Coordinates of C-alpha atoms and ligand atoms in Angstrom, one line a residue:
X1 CA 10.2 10.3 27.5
X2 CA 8.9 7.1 27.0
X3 CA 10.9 4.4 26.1
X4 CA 9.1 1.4 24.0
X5 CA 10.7 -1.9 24.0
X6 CA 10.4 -4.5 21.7
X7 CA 8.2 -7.8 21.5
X8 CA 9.7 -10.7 23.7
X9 CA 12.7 -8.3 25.6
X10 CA 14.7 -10.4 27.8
X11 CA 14.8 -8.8 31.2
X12 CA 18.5 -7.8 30.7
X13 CA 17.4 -5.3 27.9
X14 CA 14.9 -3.8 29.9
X15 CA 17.7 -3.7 32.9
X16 CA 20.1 -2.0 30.6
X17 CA 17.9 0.8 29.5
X18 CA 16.4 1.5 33.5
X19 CA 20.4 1.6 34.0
X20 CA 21.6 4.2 31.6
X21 CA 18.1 6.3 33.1
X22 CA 19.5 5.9 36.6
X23 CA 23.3 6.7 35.9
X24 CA 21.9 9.9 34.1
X25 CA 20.2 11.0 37.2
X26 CA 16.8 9.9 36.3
X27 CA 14.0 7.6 37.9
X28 CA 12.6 4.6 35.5
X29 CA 9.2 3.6 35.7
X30 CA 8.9 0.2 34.0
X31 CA 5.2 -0.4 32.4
X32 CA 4.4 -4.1 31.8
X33 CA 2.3 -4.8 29.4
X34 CA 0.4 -7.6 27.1
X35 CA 3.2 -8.4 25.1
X36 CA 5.6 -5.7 25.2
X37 CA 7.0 -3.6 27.9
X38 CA 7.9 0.5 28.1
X39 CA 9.7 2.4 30.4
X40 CA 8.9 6.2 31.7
X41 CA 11.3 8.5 32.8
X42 CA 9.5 10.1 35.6
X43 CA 11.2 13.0 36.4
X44 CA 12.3 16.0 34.4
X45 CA 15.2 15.9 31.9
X46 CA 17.5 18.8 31.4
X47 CA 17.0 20.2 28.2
X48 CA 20.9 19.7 26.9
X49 CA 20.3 16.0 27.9
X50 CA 16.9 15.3 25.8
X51 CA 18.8 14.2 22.4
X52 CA 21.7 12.6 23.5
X53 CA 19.7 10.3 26.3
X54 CA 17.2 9.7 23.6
X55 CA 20.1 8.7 21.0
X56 CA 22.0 6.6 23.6
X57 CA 18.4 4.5 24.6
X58 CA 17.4 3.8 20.7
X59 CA 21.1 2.5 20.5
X60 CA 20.2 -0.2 23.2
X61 CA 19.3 -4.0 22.1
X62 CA 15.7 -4.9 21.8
X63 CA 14.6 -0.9 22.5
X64 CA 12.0 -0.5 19.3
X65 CA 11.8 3.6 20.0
X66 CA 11.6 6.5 22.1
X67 CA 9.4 8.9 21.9
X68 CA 9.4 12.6 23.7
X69 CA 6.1 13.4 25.6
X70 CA 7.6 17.2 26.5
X71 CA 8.2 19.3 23.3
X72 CA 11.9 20.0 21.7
X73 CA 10.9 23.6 22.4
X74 CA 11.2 25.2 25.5
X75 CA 10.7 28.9 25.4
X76 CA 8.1 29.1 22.7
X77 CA 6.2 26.1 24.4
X78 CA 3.0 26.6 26.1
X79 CA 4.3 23.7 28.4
X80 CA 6.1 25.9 30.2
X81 CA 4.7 29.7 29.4
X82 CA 0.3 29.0 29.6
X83 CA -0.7 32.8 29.0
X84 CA -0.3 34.1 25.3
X85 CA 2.3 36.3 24.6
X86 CA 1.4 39.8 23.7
X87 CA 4.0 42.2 22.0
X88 CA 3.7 45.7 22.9
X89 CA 6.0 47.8 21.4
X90 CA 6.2 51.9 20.6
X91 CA 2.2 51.6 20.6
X92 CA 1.7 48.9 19.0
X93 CA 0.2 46.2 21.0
X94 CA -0.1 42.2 19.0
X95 CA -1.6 39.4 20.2
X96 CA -4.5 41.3 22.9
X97 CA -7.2 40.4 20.7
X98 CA -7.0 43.1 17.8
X99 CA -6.0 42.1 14.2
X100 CA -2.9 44.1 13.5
X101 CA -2.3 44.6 10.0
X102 CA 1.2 45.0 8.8
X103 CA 1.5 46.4 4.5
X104 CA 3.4 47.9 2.3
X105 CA 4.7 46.9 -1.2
X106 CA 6.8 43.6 -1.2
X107 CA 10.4 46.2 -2.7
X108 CA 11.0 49.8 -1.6
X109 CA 11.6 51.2 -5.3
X110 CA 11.2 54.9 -5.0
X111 CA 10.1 57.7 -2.5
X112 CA 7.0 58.5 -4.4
X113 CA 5.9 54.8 -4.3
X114 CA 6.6 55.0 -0.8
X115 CA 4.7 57.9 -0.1
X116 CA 1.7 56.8 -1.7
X117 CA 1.9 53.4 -0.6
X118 CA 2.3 54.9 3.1
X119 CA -0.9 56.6 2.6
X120 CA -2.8 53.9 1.4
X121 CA -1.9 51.3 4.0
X122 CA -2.5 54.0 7.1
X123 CA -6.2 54.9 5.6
X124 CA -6.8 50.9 5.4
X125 CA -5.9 51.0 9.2
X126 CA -2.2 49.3 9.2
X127 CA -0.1 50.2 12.2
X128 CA 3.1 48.6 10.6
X129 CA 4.5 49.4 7.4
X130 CA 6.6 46.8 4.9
X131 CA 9.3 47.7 2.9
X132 CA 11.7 45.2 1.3
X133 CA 15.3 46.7 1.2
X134 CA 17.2 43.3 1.0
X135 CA 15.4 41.1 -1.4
X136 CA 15.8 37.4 -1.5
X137 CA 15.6 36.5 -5.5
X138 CA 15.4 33.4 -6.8
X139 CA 17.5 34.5 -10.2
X140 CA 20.5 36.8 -9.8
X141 CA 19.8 39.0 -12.2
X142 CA 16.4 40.1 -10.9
X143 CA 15.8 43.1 -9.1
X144 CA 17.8 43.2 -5.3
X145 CA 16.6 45.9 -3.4
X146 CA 18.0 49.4 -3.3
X147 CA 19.8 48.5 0.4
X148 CA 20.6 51.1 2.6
X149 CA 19.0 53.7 0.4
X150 CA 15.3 51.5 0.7
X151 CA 15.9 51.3 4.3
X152 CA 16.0 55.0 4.3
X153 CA 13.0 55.7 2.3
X154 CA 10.9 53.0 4.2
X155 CA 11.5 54.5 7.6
X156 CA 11.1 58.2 5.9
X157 CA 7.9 57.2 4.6
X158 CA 6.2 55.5 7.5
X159 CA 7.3 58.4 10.0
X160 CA 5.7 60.9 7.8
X161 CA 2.1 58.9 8.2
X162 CA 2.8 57.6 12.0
X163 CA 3.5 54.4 11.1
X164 CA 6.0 52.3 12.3
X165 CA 8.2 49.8 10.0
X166 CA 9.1 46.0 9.3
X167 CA 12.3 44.9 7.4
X168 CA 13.2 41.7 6.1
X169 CA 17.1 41.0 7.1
X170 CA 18.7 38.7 5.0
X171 CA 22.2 37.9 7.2
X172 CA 23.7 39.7 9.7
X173 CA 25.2 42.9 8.3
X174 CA 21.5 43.4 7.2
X175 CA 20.5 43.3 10.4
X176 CA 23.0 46.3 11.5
X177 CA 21.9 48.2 8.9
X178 CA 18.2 48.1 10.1
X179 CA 18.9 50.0 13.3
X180 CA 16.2 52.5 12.7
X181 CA 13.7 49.9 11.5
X182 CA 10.7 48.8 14.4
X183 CA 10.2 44.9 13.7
X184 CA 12.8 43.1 11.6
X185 CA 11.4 40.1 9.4
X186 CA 13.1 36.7 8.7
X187 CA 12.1 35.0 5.5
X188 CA 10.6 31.8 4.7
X189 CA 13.8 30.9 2.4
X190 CA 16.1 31.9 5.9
X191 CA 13.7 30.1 8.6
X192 CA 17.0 27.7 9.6
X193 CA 19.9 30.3 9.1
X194 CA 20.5 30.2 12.7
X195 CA 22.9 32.7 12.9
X196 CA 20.7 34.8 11.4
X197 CA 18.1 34.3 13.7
X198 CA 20.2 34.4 16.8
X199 CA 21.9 37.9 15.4
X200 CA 17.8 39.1 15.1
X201 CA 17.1 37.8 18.7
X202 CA 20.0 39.9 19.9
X203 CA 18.8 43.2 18.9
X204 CA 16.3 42.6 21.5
X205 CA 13.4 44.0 18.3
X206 CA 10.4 41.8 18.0
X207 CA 10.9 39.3 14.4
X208 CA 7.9 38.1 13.0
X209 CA 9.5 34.6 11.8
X210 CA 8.3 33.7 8.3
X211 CA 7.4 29.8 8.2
X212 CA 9.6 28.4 5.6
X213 CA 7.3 26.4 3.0
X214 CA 8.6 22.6 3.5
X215 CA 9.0 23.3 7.3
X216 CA 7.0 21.7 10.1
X217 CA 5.6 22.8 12.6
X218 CA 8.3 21.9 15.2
X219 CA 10.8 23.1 12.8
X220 CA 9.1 26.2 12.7
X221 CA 8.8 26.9 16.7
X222 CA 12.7 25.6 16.7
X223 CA 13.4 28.2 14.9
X224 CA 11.6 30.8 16.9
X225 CA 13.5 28.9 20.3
X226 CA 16.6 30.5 18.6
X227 CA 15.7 33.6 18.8
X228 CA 13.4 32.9 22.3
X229 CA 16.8 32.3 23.9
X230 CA 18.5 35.1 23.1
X231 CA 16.3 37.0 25.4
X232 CA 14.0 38.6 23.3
X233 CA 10.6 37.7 23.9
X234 CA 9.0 39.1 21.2
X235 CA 8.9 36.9 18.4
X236 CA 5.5 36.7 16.3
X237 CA 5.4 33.6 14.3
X238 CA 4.2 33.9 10.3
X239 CA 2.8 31.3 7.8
X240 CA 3.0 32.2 4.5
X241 CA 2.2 29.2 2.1
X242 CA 3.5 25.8 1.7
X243 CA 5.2 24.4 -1.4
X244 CA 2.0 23.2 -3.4
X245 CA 0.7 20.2 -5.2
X246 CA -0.6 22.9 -8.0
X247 CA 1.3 26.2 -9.0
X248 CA -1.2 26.6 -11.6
X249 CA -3.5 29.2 -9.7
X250 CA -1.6 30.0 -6.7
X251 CA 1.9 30.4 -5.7
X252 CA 2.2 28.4 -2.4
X253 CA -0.9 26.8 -0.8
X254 CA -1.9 28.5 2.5
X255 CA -2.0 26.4 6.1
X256 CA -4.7 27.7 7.4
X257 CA -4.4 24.7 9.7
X258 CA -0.9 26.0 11.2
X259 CA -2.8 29.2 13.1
X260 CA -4.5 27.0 15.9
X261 CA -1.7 24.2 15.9
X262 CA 0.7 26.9 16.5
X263 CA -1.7 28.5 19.2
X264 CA -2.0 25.6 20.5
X265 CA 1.6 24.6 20.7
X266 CA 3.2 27.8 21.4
X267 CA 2.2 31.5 23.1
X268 CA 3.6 33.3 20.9
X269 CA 1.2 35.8 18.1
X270 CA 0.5 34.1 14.7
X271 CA 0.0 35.9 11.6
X272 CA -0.8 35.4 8.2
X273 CA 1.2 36.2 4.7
X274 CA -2.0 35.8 2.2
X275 CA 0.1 37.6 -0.5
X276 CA 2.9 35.3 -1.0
X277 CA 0.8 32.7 -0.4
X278 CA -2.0 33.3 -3.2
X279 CA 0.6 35.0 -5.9
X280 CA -2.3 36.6 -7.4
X281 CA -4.2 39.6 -5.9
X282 CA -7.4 38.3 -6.3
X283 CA -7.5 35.4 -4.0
X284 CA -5.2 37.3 -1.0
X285 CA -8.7 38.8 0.6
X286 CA -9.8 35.7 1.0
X287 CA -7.0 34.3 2.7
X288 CA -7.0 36.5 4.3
X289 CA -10.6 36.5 5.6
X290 CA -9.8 32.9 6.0
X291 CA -6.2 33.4 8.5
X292 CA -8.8 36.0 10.7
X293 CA -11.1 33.7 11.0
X294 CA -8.9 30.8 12.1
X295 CA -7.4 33.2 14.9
X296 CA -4.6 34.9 13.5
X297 CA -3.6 38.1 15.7
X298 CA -2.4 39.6 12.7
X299 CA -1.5 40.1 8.5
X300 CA 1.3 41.0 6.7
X301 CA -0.4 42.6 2.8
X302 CA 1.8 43.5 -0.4
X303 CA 0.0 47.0 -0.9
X304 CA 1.6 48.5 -4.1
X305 CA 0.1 52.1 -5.6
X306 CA 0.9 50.9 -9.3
X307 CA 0.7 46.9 -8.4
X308 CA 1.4 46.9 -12.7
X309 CA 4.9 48.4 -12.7
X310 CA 6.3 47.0 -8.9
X311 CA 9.5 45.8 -9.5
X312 CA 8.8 42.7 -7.4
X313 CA 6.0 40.7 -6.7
X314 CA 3.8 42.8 -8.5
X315 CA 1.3 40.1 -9.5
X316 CA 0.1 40.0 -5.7
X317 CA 0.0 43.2 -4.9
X318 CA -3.2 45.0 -3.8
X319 CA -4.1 47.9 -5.1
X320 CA -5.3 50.4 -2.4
X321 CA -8.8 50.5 -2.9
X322 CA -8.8 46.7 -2.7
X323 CA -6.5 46.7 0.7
X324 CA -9.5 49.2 1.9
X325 CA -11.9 46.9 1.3
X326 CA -10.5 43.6 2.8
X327 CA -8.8 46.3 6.3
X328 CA -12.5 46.7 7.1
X329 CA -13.6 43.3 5.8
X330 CA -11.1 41.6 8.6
X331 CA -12.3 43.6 11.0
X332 CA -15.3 42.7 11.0
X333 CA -15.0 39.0 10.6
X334 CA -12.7 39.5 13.5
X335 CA -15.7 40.6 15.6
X336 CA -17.4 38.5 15.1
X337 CA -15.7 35.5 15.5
X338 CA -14.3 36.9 18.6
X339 CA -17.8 37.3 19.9
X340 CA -19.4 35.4 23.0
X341 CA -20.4 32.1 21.9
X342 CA -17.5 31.5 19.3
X343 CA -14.6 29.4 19.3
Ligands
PEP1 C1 8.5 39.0 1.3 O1 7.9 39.2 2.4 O2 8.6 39.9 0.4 C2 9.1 37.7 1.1 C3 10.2 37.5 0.4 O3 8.4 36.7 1.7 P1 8.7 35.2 1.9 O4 9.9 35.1 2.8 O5 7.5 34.7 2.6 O6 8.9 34.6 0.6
MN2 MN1 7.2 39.8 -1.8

């Protein structure tokens, strides 16, 4: 922490703030310089004592601000864990290197869709498939999900082609309902419930955490601490769009940008939403050509087998010819930019 001190500080301010360092346990470093002085707390701060020493020294006369050199986050910090994290679980390894596609249609409607849909994303190479049983609507009166029952014919569906299953939990009874589900999802509109998260972190399953679309950054890797400290390592972080400047074409406007900043922050595996980020099938393969190439270990696709009648999200979804396509298209841009001589 580095505490900057205003122009022309009497040397009783500067006493006051290397006093409320030392009677906290700390050492001060005072840093004189042209016309302004800071102070560095040279030794590590507890966690729990971060905000309230930082509140307490911009409260003190003639301090102008403080500013944290460590991260807020702990856990999901590569500060403090250098090696990326990767998630292996029932076979399924993310964040080694292979692009691991997640898809399925954005609702589970009916077991037919399901079946077909199953196919199509395990011939396009997906080891996860999505299911939404517990939809998040804007209006009411659109369509909810079919609960229990969807939960049901997602997992029924998946088994029968090997795959294994992602559900998105919207609060906590959700999440007891999901017991036979692989890798539970938190939306972008429940980034901050934090009891939400914490219940997901519990269940000791890996949740890919959905970036909510005003978030930042930080916001987005405190979120993921919440689940971090409930001892479940396995969180894999997802950005799916941010609100736009232009809805006209697409839905939410993809940061591409956020998949090395949050490599670079954090150890954790970053994927991609293109779907909910483009809102029109045609432009999700090159999103998500675009997510690959940035470094993203993996996707989450809206795969639909009759994208024209889907009760949700329709607009978005690809049909499974198209998913075909962009499964090998990825993989190959994949190779190569993993390649010697790249990145
Ligand atoms: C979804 O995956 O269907 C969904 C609702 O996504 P998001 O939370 O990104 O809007
Ligand atoms: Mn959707």
């Amino acid at each position: 922490m580095i505490i900057a001190m205003s122009a022309g500080a009497a040397q009783a301010d500067i006493a006051a703030v290397t006093d409320v360092i030392s009677e906290a346990g700390l050492n001060a470093v005072v840093l004189p310089g042209g016309d302004r002085v800071a102070i560095g707390i040279a030794s590590a701060i507890p966690h729990d004592m971060r905000e309230p020493l930082a509140e307490r020294l911009s409260s003190l006369p003639a301090v102008d601000h403080v500013t944290h050199v460590s991260r807020p986050y702990k856990l999901a910090s590569r500060e403090f864990h250098s090696a990326d994290t990767v998630i292996e679980h029932k076979g399924v390894t993310i964040g080694a290197g292979e692009v691991v596609i997640f898809a399925g249609p954005c609702a589970v409607e009916s077991p037919e869709q399901m079946a077909a849909a199953a196919k199509a994303v395990k011939a396009g190479g997906a080891r996860v498939m999505r299911g939404g049983a517990f939809k998040p609507r804007t209006s009411p009166y659109s369509f909810q999900g079919l609960g229990e029952e969807g939960v049901r014919l997602l997992v029924e569906a998946a088994r029968a082609e090997g795959l294994l299953t992602i559900c998105e939990v919207l609060d906590e009874n959700d999440v007891g309902l999901c017991e036979e589900i692989d890798f539970l999802q938190i939306g972008a509109r429940n980034m901050q419930n934090y009891r939400l998260l914490t219940a997901a972190g519990k269940t000791g399953k890996p949740v890919l955490l959905k970036r909510g679309p005003s978030a930042t950054i930080d916001e987005w890797l405190l979120s993921a601490e919440y689940i971090l400290c409930q001892d479940n390592p396995n969180v894999i972080l997802c950005e799916r769009g941010m609100h736009p400047i232009d809805r006209t074409y697409t839905r939410y406007t993809l940061d591409v940008s956020a998949v090395p900043v949050a490599k670079h922050l954090s150890h954790l595996p970053v994927f991609i939403d293109p779907s909910h980020a483009a809102g029109d099938w045609k432009y999700v393969s090159a999103l998500a050509r675009a997510g690959v190439a940035a470094g993203a270990d993996g996707l989450i696709i809206e795969v639909h087998p009759d994208p024209a009648h889907a009760r949700c999200d329709g607009p978005q979804a690809l049909k499974p010819e198209v998913f075909m396509r962009l499964a090998r298209e990825v993989q190959r841009i994949a190779g190569a930019v993993r390649s010697p001589g790249y990145g």
